PDB file of N, CA and C in Angstrom:
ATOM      1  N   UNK A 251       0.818  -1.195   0.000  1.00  0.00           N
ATOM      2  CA  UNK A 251       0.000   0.000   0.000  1.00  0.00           C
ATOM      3  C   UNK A 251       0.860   1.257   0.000  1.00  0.00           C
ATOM      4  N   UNK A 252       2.073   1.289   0.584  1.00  0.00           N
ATOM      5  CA  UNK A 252       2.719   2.348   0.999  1.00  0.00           C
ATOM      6  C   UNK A 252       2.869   2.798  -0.819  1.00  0.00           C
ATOM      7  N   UNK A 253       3.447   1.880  -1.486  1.00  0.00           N
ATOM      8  CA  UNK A 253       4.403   1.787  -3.042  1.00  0.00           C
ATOM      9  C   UNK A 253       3.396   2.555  -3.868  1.00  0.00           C
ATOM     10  N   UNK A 254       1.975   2.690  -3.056  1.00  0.00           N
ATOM     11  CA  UNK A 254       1.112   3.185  -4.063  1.00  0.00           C
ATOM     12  C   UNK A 254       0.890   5.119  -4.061  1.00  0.00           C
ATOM     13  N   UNK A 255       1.892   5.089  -2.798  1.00  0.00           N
ATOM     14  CA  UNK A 255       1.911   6.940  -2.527  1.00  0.00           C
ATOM     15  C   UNK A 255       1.112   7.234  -1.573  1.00  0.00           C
ATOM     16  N   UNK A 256       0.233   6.669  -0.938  1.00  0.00           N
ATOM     17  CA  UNK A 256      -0.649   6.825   0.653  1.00  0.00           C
ATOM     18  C   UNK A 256       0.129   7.142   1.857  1.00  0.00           C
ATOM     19  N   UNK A 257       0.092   8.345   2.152  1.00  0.00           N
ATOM     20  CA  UNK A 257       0.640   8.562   3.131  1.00  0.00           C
ATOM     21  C   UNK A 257       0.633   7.657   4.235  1.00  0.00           C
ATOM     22  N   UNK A 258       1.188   7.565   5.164  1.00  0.00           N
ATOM     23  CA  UNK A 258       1.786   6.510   6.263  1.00  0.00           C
ATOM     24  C   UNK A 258       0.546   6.857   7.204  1.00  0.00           C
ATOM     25  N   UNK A 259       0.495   8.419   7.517  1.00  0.00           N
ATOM     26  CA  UNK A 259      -0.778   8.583   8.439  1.00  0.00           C
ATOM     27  C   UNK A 259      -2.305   7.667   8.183  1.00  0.00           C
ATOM     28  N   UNK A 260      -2.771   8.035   6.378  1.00  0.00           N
ATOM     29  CA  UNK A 260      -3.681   8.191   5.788  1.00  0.00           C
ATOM     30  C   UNK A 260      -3.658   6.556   6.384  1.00  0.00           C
ATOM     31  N   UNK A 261      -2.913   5.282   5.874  1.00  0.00           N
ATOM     32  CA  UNK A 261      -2.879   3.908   6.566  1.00  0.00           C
ATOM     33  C   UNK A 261      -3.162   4.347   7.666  1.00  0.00           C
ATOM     34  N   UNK A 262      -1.979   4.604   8.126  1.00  0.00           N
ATOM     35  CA  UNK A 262      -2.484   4.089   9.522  1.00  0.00           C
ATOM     36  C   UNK A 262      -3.780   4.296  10.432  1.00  0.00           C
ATOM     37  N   UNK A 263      -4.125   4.877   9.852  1.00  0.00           N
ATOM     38  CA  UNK A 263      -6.000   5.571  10.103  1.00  0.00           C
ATOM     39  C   UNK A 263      -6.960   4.903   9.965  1.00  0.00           C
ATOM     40  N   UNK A 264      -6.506   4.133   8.722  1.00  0.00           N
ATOM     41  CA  UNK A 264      -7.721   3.192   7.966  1.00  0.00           C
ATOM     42  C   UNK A 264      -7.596   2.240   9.038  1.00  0.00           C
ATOM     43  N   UNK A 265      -6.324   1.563   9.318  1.00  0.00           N
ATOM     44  CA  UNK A 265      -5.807  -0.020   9.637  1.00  0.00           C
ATOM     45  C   UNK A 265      -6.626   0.389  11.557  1.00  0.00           C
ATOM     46  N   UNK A 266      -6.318   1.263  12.268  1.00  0.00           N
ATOM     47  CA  UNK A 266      -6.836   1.415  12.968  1.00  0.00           C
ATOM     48  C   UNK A 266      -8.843   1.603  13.232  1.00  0.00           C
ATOM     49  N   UNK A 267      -8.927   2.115  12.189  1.00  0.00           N
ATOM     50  CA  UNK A 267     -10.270   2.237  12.371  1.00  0.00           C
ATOM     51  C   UNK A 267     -10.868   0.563  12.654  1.00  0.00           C
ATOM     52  N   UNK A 268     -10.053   0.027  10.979  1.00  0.00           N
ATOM     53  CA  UNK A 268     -10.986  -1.227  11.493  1.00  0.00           C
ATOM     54  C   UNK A 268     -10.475  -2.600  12.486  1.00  0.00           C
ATOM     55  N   UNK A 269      -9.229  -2.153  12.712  1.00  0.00           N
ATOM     56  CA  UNK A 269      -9.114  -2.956  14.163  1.00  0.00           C
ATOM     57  C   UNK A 269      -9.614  -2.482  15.499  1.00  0.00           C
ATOM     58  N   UNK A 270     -10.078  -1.139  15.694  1.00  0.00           N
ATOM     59  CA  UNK A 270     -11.222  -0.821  16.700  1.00  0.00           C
ATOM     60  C   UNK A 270     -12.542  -0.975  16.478  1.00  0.00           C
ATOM     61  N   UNK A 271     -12.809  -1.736  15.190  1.00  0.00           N
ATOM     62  CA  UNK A 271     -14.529  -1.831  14.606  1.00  0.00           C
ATOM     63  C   UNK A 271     -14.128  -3.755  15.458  1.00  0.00           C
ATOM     64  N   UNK A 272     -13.072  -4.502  15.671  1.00  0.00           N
ATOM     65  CA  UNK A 272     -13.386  -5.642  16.244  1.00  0.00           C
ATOM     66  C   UNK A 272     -13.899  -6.611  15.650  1.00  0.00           C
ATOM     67  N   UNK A 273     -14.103  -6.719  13.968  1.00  0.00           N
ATOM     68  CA  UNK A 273     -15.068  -7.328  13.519  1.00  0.00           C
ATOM     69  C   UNK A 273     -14.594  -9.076  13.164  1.00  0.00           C
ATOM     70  N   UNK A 274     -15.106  -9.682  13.328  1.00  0.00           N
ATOM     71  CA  UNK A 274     -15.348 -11.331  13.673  1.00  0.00           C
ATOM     72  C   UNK A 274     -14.271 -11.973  12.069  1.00  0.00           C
ATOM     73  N   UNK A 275     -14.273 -11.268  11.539  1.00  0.00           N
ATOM     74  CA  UNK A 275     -13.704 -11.788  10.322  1.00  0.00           C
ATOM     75  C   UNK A 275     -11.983 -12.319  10.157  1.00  0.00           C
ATOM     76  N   UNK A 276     -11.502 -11.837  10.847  1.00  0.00           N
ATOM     77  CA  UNK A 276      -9.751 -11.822  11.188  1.00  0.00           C
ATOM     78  C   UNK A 276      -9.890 -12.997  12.381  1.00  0.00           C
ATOM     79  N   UNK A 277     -10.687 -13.133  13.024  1.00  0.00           N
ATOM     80  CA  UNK A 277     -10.869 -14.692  13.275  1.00  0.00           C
ATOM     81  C   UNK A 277     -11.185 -15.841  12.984  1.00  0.00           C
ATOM     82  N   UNK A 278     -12.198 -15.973  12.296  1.00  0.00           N
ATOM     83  CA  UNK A 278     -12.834 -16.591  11.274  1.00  0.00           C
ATOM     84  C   UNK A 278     -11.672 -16.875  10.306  1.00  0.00           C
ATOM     85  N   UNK A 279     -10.634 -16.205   9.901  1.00  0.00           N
ATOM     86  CA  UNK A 279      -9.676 -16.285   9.100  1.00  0.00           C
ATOM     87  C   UNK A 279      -8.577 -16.761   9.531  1.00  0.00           C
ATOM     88  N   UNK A 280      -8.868 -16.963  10.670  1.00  0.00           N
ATOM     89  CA  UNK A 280      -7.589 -17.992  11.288  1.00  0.00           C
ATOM     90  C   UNK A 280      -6.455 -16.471  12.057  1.00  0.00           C
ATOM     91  N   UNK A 281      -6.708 -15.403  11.380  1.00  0.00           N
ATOM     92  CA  UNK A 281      -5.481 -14.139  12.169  1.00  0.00           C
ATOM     93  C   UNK A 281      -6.143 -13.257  12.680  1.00  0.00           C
ATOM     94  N   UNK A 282      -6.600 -13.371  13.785  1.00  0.00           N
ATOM     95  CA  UNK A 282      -7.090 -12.532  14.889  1.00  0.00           C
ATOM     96  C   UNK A 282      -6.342 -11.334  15.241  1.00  0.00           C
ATOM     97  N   UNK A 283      -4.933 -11.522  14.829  1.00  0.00           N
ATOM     98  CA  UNK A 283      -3.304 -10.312  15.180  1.00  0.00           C
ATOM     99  C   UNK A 283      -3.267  -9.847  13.849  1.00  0.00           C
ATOM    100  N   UNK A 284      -3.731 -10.279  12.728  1.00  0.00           N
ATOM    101  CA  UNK A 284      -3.627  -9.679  11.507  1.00  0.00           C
ATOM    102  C   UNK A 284      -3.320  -8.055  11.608  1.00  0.00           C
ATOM    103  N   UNK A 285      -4.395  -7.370  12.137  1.00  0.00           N
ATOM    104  CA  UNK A 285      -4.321  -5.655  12.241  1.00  0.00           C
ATOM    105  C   UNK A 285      -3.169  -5.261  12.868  1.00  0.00           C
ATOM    106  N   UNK A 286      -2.527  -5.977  14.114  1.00  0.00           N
ATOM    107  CA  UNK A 286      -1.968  -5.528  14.744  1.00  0.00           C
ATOM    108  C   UNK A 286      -0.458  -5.687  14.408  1.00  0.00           C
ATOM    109  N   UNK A 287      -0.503  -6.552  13.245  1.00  0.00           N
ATOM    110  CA  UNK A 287       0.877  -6.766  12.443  1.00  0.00           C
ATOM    111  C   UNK A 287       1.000  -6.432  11.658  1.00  0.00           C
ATOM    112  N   UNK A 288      -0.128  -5.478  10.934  1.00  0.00           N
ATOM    113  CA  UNK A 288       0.410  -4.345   9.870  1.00  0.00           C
ATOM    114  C   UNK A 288       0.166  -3.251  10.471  1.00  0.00           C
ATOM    115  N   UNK A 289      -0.081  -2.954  11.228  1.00  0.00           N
ATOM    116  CA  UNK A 289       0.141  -1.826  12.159  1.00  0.00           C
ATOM    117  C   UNK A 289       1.406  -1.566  12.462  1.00  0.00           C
ATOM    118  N   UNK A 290       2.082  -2.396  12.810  1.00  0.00           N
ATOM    119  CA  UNK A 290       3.491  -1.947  13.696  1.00  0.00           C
ATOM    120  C   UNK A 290       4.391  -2.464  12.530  1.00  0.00           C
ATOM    121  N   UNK A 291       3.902  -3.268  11.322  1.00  0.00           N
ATOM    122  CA  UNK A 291       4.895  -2.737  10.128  1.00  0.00           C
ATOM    123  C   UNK A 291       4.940  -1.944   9.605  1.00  0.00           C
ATOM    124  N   UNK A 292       3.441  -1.219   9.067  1.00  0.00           N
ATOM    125  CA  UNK A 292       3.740  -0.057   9.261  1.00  0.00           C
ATOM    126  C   UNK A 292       3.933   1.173   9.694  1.00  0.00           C
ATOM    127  N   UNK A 293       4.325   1.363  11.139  1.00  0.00           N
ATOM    128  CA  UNK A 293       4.964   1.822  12.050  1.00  0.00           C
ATOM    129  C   UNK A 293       6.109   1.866  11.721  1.00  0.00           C
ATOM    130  N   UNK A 294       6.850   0.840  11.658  1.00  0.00           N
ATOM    131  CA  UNK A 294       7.810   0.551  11.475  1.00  0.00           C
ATOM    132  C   UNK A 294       8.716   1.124  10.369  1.00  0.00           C
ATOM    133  N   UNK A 295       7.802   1.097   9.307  1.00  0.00           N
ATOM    134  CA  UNK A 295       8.073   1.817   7.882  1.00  0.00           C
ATOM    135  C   UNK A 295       8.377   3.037   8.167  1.00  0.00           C
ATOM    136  N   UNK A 296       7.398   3.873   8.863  1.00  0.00           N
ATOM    137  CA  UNK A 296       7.110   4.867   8.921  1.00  0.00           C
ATOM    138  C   UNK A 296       8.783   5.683   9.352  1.00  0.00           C
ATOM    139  N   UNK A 297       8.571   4.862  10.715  1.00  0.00           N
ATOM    140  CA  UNK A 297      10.004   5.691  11.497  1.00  0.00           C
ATOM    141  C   UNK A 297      11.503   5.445  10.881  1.00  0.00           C
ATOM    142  N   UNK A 298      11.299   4.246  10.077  1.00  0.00           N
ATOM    143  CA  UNK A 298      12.653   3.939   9.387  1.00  0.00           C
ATOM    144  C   UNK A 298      12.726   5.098   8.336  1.00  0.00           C
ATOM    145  N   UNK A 299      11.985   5.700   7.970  1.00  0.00           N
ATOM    146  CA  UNK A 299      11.749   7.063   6.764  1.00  0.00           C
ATOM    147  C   UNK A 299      11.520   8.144   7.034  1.00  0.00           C
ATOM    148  N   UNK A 300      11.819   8.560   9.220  1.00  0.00           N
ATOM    149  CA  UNK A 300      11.666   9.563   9.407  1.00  0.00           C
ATOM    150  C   UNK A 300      11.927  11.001   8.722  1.00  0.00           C
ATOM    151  N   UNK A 301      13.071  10.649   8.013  1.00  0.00           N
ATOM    152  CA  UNK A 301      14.214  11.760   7.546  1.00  0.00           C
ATOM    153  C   UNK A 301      13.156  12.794   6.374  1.00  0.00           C
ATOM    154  N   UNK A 302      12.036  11.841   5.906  1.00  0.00           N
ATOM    155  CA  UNK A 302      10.639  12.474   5.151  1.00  0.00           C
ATOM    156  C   UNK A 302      10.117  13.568   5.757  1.00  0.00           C
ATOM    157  N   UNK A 303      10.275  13.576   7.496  1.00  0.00           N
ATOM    158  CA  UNK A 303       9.179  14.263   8.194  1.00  0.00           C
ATOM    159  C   UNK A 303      10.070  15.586   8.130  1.00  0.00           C
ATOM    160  N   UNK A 304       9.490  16.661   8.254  1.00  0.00           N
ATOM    161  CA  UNK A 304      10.405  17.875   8.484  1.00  0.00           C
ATOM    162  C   UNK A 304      11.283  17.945   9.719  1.00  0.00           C
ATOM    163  N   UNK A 305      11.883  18.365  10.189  1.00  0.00           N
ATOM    164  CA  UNK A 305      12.727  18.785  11.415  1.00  0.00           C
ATOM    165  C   UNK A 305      11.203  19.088  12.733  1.00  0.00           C
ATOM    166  N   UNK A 306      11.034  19.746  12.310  1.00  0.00           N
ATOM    167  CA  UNK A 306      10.353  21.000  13.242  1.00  0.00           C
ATOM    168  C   UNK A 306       8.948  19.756  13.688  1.00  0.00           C
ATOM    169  N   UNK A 307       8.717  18.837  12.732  1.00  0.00           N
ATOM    170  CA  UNK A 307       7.309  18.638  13.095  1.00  0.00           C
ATOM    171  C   UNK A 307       7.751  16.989  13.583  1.00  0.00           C
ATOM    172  N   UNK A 308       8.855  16.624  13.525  1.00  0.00           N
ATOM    173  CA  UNK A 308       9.384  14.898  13.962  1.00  0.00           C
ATOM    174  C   UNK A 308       9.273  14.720  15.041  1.00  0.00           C
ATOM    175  N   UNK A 309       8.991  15.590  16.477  1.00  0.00           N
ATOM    176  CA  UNK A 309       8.918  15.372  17.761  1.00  0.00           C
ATOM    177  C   UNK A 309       7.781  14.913  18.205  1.00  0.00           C
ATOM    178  N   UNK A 310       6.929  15.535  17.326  1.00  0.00           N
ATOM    179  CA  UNK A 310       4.936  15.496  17.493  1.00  0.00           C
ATOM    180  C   UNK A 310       4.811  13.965  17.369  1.00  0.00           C
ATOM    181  N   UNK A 311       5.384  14.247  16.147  1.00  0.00           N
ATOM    182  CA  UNK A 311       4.971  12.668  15.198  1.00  0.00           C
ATOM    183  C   UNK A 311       5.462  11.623  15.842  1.00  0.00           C
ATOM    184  N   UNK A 312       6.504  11.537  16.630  1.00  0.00           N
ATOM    185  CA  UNK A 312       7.508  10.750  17.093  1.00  0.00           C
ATOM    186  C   UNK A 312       7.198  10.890  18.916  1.00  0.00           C
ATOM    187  N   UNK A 313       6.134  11.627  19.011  1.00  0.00           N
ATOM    188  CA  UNK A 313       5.185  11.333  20.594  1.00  0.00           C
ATOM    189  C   UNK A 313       3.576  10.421  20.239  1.00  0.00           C
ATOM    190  N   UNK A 314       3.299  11.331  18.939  1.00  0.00           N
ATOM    191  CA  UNK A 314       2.209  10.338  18.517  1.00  0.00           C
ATOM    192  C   UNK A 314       2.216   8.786  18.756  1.00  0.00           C
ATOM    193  N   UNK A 315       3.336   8.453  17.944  1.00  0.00           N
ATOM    194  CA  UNK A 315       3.781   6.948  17.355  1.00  0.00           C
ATOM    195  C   UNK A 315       4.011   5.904  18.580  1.00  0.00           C
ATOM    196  N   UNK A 316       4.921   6.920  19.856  1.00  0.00           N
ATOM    197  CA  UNK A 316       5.006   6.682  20.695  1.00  0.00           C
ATOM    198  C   UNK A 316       3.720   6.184  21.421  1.00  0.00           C
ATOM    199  N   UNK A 317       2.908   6.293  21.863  1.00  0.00           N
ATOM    200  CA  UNK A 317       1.327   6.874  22.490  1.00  0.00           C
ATOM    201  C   UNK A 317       0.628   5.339  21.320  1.00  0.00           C
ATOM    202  N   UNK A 318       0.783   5.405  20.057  1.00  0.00           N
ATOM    203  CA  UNK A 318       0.085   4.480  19.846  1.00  0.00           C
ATOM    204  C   UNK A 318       0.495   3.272  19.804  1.00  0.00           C
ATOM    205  N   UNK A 319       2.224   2.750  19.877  1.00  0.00           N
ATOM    206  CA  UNK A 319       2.803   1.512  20.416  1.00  0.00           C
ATOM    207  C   UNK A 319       2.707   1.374  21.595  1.00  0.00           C
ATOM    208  N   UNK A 320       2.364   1.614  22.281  1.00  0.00           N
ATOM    209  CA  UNK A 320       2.428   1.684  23.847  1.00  0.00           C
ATOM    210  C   UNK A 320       1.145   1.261  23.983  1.00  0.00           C
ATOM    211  N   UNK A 321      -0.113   1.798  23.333  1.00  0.00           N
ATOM    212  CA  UNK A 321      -1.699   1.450  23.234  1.00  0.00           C
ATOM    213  C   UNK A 321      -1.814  -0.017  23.176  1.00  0.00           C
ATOM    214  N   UNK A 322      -0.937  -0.581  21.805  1.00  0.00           N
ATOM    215  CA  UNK A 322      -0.890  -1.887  21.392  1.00  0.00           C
ATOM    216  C   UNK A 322      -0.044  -2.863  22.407  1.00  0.00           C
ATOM    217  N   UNK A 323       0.705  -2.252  23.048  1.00  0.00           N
ATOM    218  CA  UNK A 323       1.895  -3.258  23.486  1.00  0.00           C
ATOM    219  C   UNK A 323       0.406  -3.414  24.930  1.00  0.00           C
ATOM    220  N   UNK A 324       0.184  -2.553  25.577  1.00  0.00           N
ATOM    221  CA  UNK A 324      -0.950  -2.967  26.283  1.00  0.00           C
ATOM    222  C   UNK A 324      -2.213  -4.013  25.806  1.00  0.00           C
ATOM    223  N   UNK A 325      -2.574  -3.644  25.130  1.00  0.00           N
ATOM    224  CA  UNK A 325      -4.011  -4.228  24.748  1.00  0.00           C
ATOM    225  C   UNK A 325      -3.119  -5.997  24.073  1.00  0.00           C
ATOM    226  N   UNK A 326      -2.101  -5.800  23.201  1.00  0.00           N
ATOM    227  CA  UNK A 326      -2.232  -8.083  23.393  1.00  0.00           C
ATOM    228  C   UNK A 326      -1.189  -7.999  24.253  1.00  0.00           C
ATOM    229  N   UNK A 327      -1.057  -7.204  25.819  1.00  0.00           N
ATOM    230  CA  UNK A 327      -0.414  -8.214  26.984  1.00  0.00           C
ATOM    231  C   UNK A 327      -1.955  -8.605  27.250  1.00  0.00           C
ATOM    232  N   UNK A 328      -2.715  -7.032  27.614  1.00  0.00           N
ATOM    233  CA  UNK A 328      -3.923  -7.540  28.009  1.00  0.00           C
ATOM    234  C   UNK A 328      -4.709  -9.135  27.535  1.00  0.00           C
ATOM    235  N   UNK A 329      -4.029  -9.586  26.380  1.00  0.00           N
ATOM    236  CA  UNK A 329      -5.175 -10.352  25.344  1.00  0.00           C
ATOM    237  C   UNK A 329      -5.158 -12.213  26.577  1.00  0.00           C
ATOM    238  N   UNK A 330      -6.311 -12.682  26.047  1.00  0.00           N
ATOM    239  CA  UNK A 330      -6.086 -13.967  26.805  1.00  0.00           C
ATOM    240  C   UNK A 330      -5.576 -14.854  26.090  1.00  0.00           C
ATOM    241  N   UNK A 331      -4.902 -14.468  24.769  1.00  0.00           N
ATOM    242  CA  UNK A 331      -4.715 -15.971  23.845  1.00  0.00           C
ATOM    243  C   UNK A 331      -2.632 -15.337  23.788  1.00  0.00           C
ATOM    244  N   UNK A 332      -2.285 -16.760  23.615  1.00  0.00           N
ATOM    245  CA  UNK A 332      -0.840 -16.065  24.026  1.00  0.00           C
ATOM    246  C   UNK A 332      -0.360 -17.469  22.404  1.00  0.00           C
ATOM    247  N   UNK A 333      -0.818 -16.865  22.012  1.00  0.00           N
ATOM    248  CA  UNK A 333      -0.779 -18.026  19.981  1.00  0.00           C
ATOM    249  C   UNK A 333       0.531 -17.101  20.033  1.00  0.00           C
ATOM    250  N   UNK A 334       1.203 -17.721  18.430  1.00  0.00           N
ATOM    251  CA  UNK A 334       2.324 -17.065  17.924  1.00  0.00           C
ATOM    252  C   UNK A 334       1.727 -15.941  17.119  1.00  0.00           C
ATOM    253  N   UNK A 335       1.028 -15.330  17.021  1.00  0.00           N
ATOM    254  CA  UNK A 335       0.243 -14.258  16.705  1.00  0.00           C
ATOM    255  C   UNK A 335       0.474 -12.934  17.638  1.00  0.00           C
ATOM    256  N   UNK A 336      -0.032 -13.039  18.693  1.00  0.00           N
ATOM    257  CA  UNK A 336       0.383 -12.157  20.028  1.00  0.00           C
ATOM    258  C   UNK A 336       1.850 -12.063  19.967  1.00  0.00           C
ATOM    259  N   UNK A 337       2.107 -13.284  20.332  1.00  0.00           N
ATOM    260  CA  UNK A 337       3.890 -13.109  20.498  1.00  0.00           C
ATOM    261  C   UNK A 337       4.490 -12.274  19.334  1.00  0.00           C
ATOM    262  N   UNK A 338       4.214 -12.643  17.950  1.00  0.00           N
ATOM    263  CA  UNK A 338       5.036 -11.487  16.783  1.00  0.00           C
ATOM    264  C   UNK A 338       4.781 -10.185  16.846  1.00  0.00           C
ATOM    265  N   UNK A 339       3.554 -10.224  17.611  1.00  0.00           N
ATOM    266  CA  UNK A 339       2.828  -8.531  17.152  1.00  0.00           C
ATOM    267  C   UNK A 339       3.169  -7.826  18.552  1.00  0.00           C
ATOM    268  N   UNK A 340       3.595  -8.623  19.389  1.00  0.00           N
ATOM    269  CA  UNK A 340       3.848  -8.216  20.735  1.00  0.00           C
ATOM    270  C   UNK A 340       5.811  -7.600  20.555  1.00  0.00           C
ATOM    271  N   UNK A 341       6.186  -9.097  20.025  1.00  0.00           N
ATOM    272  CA  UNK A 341       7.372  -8.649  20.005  1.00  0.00           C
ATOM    273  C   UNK A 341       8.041  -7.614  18.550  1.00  0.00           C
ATOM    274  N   UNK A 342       6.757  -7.218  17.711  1.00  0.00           N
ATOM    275  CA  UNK A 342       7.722  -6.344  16.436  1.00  0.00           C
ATOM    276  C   UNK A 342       7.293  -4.575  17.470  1.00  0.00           C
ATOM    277  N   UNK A 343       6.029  -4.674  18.081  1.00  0.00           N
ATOM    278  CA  UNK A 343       5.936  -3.323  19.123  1.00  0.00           C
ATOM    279  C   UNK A 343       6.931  -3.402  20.111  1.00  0.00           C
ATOM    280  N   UNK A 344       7.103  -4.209  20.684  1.00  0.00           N
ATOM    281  CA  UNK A 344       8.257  -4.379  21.627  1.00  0.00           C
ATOM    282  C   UNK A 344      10.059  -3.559  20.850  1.00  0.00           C
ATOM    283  N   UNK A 345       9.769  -4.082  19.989  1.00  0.00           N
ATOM    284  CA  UNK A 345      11.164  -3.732  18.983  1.00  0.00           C
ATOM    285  C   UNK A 345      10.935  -2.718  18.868  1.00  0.00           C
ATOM    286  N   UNK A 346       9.379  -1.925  18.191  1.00  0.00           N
ATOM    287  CA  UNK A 346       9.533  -0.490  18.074  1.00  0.00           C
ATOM    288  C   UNK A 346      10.062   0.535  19.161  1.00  0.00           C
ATOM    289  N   UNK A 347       9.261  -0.076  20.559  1.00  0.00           N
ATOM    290  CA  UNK A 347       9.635   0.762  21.422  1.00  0.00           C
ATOM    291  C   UNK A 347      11.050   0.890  21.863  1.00  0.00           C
ATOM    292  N   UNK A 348      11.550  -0.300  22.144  1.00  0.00           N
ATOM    293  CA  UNK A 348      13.158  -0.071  22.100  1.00  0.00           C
ATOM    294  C   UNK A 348      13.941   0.976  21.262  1.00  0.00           C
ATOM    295  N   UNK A 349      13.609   0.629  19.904  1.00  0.00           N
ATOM    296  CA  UNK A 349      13.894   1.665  19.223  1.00  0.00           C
ATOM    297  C   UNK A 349      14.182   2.892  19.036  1.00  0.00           C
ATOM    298  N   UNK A 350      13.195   3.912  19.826  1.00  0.00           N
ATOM    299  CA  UNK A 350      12.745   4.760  20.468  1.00  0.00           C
ATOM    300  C   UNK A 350      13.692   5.353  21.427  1.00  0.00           C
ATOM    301  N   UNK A 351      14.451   4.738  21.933  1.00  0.00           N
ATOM    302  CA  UNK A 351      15.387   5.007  22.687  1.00  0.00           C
ATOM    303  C   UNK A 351      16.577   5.894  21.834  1.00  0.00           C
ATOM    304  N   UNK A 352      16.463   5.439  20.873  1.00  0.00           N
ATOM    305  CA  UNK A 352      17.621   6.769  19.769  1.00  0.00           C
ATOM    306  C   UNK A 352      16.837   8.034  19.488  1.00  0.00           C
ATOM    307  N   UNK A 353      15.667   8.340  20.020  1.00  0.00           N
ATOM    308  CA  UNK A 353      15.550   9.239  19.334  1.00  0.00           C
ATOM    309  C   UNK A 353      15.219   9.999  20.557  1.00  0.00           C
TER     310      UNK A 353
END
């Protein structure tokens, strides 16, 4: 999606909306963590391409990002299913936040 010119926000907006809509289908499909692993890839994307963001406005963006890995790293400790699903999506937010520490 990124390759297609969509801003990183404009995703990440969508991907959030409908992993707070909860809907039965990403289970049914066998990936219940589906959202939450293109979320924090693209997260991930995002901050690896900071150098895009201007100077002046990378602190905002880079408290935002902060604020919403931290959301996720809560909600699948919170989760009751501990599949290799949780664990990847647990541990690629886990990685982001470390990360974080350089900046």
């Amino acid at each position: 999606m990124l390759q297609t010119g969509i801003q990183h926000s404009a995703l990440h907006s969508t991907y959030a909306s409908l992993l707070q809509m909860k809907q039965a289908c990403w289970e049914q499909l066998g990936a219940p963590y589906h959202l939450h692993i293109v979320i924090s890839l693209l997260l991930t994307s995002y901050v690896s391409h900071l150098n895009s963001v201007p100077l002046q406005e990378r602190k905002p963006v880079l408290c935002a990002i902060q604020d919403i890995i931290d959301a996720h790293v809560v909600d699948l400790q919170a989760s009751t299913s501990v599949g290799s699903d949780v664990t990847s999506a647990l541990s690629r937010f886990k990685a982001l936040q470390a990360g974080f520490n350089k900046y």
